[in-house]
Amino acid sequence: MSRIKKEKYKREQFCYALTDDDKLRIFKAFVKSVPFDRDNGVVEAIVDVFIAKKKIENLINTCIKEEINISKKETLFRETNYPISIYSVYCKYRGQSYLHWILFDVIKAICNLKTILENPRKVEDKKSSF
């Protein structure tokens, strides 16, 4: 087996192990042991894996439960940590797909218009200032 195939197999096995456990023990251990860093791409990768494996609802439910367990009552859903960041990234993905679905026909219709949508006087004023 080539090195690339071995690496792909290891990734697939890891993704399977991460998402197969209904109690998400590997994910919970990860959250407790790996320091949080919003900019390293881990949160997005975790969400992508769970979406691909169609286990995202389980992850979101677990994240909400973890946040309730680890946060103080005053700071519930206000801290920056793995559970909240995962929930935030998932909401962003869902929002983007919803906006794309809602706005696609409108933007397509605007792009296909044969008329000018700008105020001609403002366009002329901008041209004369250059």
PDB file of C-alpha atoms in Angstrom:
ATOM      1  CA  MET A   1       0.000   0.000   0.000  1.00  0.00           C
ATOM      2  CA  SER A   2       1.420   3.374  -0.967  1.00  0.00           C
ATOM      3  CA  ARG A   3       2.107   6.111   1.580  1.00  0.00           C
ATOM      4  CA  ILE A   4      -0.739   8.271   0.248  1.00  0.00           C
ATOM      5  CA  LYS A   5      -3.225   5.413   0.480  1.00  0.00           C
ATOM      6  CA  LYS A   6      -2.058   4.651   4.018  1.00  0.00           C
ATOM      7  CA  GLU A   7      -2.529   8.281   5.065  1.00  0.00           C
ATOM      8  CA  LYS A   8      -5.981   8.397   3.488  1.00  0.00           C
ATOM      9  CA  TYR A   9      -6.909   5.145   5.231  1.00  0.00           C
ATOM     10  CA  LYS A  10      -5.703   6.530   8.587  1.00  0.00           C
ATOM     11  CA  ARG A  11      -7.740   9.723   8.086  1.00  0.00           C
ATOM     12  CA  GLU A  12     -10.837   7.705   7.220  1.00  0.00           C
ATOM     13  CA  GLN A  13     -10.348   5.513  10.289  1.00  0.00           C
ATOM     14  CA  PHE A  14      -9.895   8.562  12.503  1.00  0.00           C
ATOM     15  CA  CYS A  15     -13.026  10.214  11.089  1.00  0.00           C
ATOM     16  CA  TYR A  16     -14.948   7.008  11.617  1.00  0.00           C
ATOM     17  CA  ALA A  17     -13.717   6.684  15.217  1.00  0.00           C
ATOM     18  CA  LEU A  18     -14.472  10.348  15.902  1.00  0.00           C
ATOM     19  CA  THR A  19     -18.034  10.226  14.583  1.00  0.00           C
ATOM     20  CA  ASP A  20     -19.106   6.642  15.261  1.00  0.00           C
ATOM     21  CA  ASP A  21     -19.305   6.865  19.044  1.00  0.00           C
ATOM     22  CA  ASP A  22     -22.752   8.227  19.977  1.00  0.00           C
ATOM     23  CA  LYS A  23     -21.369   9.591  23.245  1.00  0.00           C
ATOM     24  CA  LEU A  24     -18.520  11.316  21.380  1.00  0.00           C
ATOM     25  CA  ARG A  25     -15.911  10.300  23.940  1.00  0.00           C
ATOM     26  CA  ILE A  26     -13.002  11.063  21.576  1.00  0.00           C
ATOM     27  CA  PHE A  27     -14.387  14.514  20.859  1.00  0.00           C
ATOM     28  CA  LYS A  28     -14.893  15.235  24.571  1.00  0.00           C
ATOM     29  CA  ALA A  29     -11.350  14.086  25.352  1.00  0.00           C
ATOM     30  CA  PHE A  30     -10.053  16.309  22.549  1.00  0.00           C
ATOM     31  CA  VAL A  31     -11.911  19.345  23.896  1.00  0.00           C
ATOM     32  CA  LYS A  32     -10.531  18.781  27.383  1.00  0.00           C
ATOM     33  CA  SER A  33      -6.922  18.117  26.364  1.00  0.00           C
ATOM     34  CA  VAL A  34      -6.169  20.358  23.351  1.00  0.00           C
ATOM     35  CA  PRO A  35      -5.833  24.098  24.018  1.00  0.00           C
ATOM     36  CA  PHE A  36      -8.373  26.157  22.116  1.00  0.00           C
ATOM     37  CA  ASP A  37      -7.115  28.213  19.173  1.00  0.00           C
ATOM     38  CA  ARG A  38      -9.772  29.730  16.943  1.00  0.00           C
ATOM     39  CA  ASP A  39      -7.390  30.371  14.045  1.00  0.00           C
ATOM     40  CA  ASN A  40      -5.924  26.910  13.477  1.00  0.00           C
ATOM     41  CA  GLY A  41      -8.808  25.507  11.395  1.00  0.00           C
ATOM     42  CA  VAL A  42      -9.586  22.632  13.760  1.00  0.00           C
ATOM     43  CA  VAL A  43     -13.132  23.794  14.462  1.00  0.00           C
ATOM     44  CA  GLU A  44     -14.003  24.001  10.773  1.00  0.00           C
ATOM     45  CA  ALA A  45     -12.420  20.585  10.147  1.00  0.00           C
ATOM     46  CA  ILE A  46     -14.431  18.990  12.962  1.00  0.00           C
ATOM     47  CA  VAL A  47     -17.670  20.472  11.644  1.00  0.00           C
ATOM     48  CA  ASP A  48     -16.833  19.352   8.091  1.00  0.00           C
ATOM     49  CA  VAL A  49     -16.164  15.780   9.248  1.00  0.00           C
ATOM     50  CA  PHE A  50     -19.408  15.559  11.190  1.00  0.00           C
ATOM     51  CA  ILE A  51     -21.414  17.058   8.314  1.00  0.00           C
ATOM     52  CA  ALA A  52     -19.851  14.580   5.877  1.00  0.00           C
ATOM     53  CA  LYS A  53     -20.665  11.668   8.186  1.00  0.00           C
ATOM     54  CA  LYS A  54     -24.217  13.014   8.731  1.00  0.00           C
ATOM     55  CA  LYS A  55     -23.651  13.159  12.494  1.00  0.00           C
ATOM     56  CA  ILE A  56     -23.741  16.930  12.935  1.00  0.00           C
ATOM     57  CA  GLU A  57     -26.910  16.933  15.058  1.00  0.00           C
ATOM     58  CA  ASN A  58     -25.229  14.661  17.584  1.00  0.00           C
ATOM     59  CA  LEU A  59     -22.193  16.966  17.675  1.00  0.00           C
ATOM     60  CA  ILE A  60     -24.306  20.093  18.146  1.00  0.00           C
ATOM     61  CA  ASN A  61     -26.335  18.467  20.933  1.00  0.00           C
ATOM     62  CA  THR A  62     -23.119  17.364  22.630  1.00  0.00           C
ATOM     63  CA  CYS A  63     -21.603  20.842  22.276  1.00  0.00           C
ATOM     64  CA  ILE A  64     -24.636  22.461  23.881  1.00  0.00           C
ATOM     65  CA  LYS A  65     -24.577  19.938  26.754  1.00  0.00           C
ATOM     66  CA  GLU A  66     -20.820  20.439  27.232  1.00  0.00           C
ATOM     67  CA  GLU A  67     -21.257  24.206  27.306  1.00  0.00           C
ATOM     68  CA  ILE A  68     -23.953  23.880  29.953  1.00  0.00           C
ATOM     69  CA  ASN A  69     -21.694  21.576  31.990  1.00  0.00           C
ATOM     70  CA  ILE A  70     -18.467  23.606  31.765  1.00  0.00           C
ATOM     71  CA  SER A  71     -19.744  27.192  31.886  1.00  0.00           C
ATOM     72  CA  LYS A  72     -20.849  29.271  34.791  1.00  0.00           C
ATOM     73  CA  LYS A  73     -24.450  30.358  34.776  1.00  0.00           C
ATOM     74  CA  GLU A  74     -23.452  33.993  34.131  1.00  0.00           C
ATOM     75  CA  THR A  75     -21.259  33.217  31.104  1.00  0.00           C
ATOM     76  CA  LEU A  76     -23.335  30.538  29.423  1.00  0.00           C
ATOM     77  CA  PHE A  77     -22.772  30.676  25.625  1.00  0.00           C
ATOM     78  CA  ARG A  78     -20.511  33.726  25.965  1.00  0.00           C
ATOM     79  CA  GLU A  79     -17.036  32.234  26.281  1.00  0.00           C
ATOM     80  CA  THR A  80     -14.803  31.344  23.378  1.00  0.00           C
ATOM     81  CA  ASN A  81     -14.217  27.600  23.482  1.00  0.00           C
ATOM     82  CA  TYR A  82     -14.610  24.513  21.296  1.00  0.00           C
ATOM     83  CA  PRO A  83     -18.321  23.843  21.875  1.00  0.00           C
ATOM     84  CA  ILE A  84     -19.387  27.436  21.190  1.00  0.00           C
ATOM     85  CA  SER A  85     -17.042  27.823  18.219  1.00  0.00           C
ATOM     86  CA  ILE A  86     -18.314  24.572  16.693  1.00  0.00           C
ATOM     87  CA  TYR A  87     -21.890  25.744  17.120  1.00  0.00           C
ATOM     88  CA  SER A  88     -20.977  29.127  15.607  1.00  0.00           C
ATOM     89  CA  VAL A  89     -19.262  27.571  12.562  1.00  0.00           C
ATOM     90  CA  TYR A  90     -22.199  25.236  11.996  1.00  0.00           C
ATOM     91  CA  CYS A  91     -24.651  28.163  12.145  1.00  0.00           C
ATOM     92  CA  LYS A  92     -22.438  30.062   9.677  1.00  0.00           C
ATOM     93  CA  TYR A  93     -22.486  27.114   7.248  1.00  0.00           C
ATOM     94  CA  ARG A  94     -26.260  26.778   7.552  1.00  0.00           C
ATOM     95  CA  GLY A  95     -26.734  30.523   7.128  1.00  0.00           C
ATOM     96  CA  GLN A  96     -24.539  30.659   4.036  1.00  0.00           C
ATOM     97  CA  SER A  97     -26.421  27.853   2.335  1.00  0.00           C
ATOM     98  CA  TYR A  98     -29.762  29.481   3.240  1.00  0.00           C
ATOM     99  CA  LEU A  99     -28.665  32.864   1.863  1.00  0.00           C
ATOM    100  CA  HIS A 100     -27.395  31.212  -1.304  1.00  0.00           C
ATOM    101  CA  TRP A 101     -30.728  29.435  -1.738  1.00  0.00           C
ATOM    102  CA  ILE A 102     -32.762  32.604  -1.050  1.00  0.00           C
ATOM    103  CA  LEU A 103     -30.690  35.086  -3.060  1.00  0.00           C
ATOM    104  CA  PHE A 104     -29.605  32.990  -6.052  1.00  0.00           C
ATOM    105  CA  ASP A 105     -32.623  33.749  -8.271  1.00  0.00           C
ATOM    106  CA  VAL A 106     -32.620  37.452  -7.344  1.00  0.00           C
ATOM    107  CA  ILE A 107     -28.928  37.917  -8.109  1.00  0.00           C
ATOM    108  CA  LYS A 108     -29.246  35.918 -11.321  1.00  0.00           C
ATOM    109  CA  ALA A 109     -32.177  38.129 -12.427  1.00  0.00           C
ATOM    110  CA  ILE A 110     -30.211  41.304 -11.640  1.00  0.00           C
ATOM    111  CA  CYS A 111     -27.196  40.048 -13.597  1.00  0.00           C
ATOM    112  CA  ASN A 112     -29.399  39.272 -16.604  1.00  0.00           C
ATOM    113  CA  LEU A 113     -31.000  42.746 -16.704  1.00  0.00           C
ATOM    114  CA  LYS A 114     -30.232  44.762 -19.813  1.00  0.00           C
ATOM    115  CA  THR A 115     -30.820  48.116 -18.095  1.00  0.00           C
ATOM    116  CA  ILE A 116     -28.357  50.227 -16.117  1.00  0.00           C
ATOM    117  CA  LEU A 117     -29.010  50.037 -12.391  1.00  0.00           C
ATOM    118  CA  GLU A 118     -26.776  52.940 -11.356  1.00  0.00           C
ATOM    119  CA  ASN A 119     -27.755  56.576 -11.293  1.00  0.00           C
ATOM    120  CA  PRO A 120     -26.217  57.970 -14.528  1.00  0.00           C
ATOM    121  CA  ARG A 121     -25.468  61.375 -12.929  1.00  0.00           C
ATOM    122  CA  LYS A 122     -23.400  59.769 -10.177  1.00  0.00           C
ATOM    123  CA  VAL A 123     -21.489  57.700 -12.723  1.00  0.00           C
ATOM    124  CA  GLU A 124     -20.694  60.836 -14.747  1.00  0.00           C
ATOM    125  CA  ASP A 125     -19.575  62.690 -11.590  1.00  0.00           C
ATOM    126  CA  LYS A 126     -17.172  59.869 -10.727  1.00  0.00           C
ATOM    127  CA  LYS A 127     -15.751  59.810 -14.286  1.00  0.00           C
ATOM    128  CA  SER A 128     -15.106  63.550 -14.309  1.00  0.00           C
ATOM    129  CA  SER A 129     -13.234  63.430 -10.996  1.00  0.00           C
ATOM    130  CA  PHE A 130     -10.536  61.126 -12.436  1.00  0.00           C
TER     131      PHE A 130
END
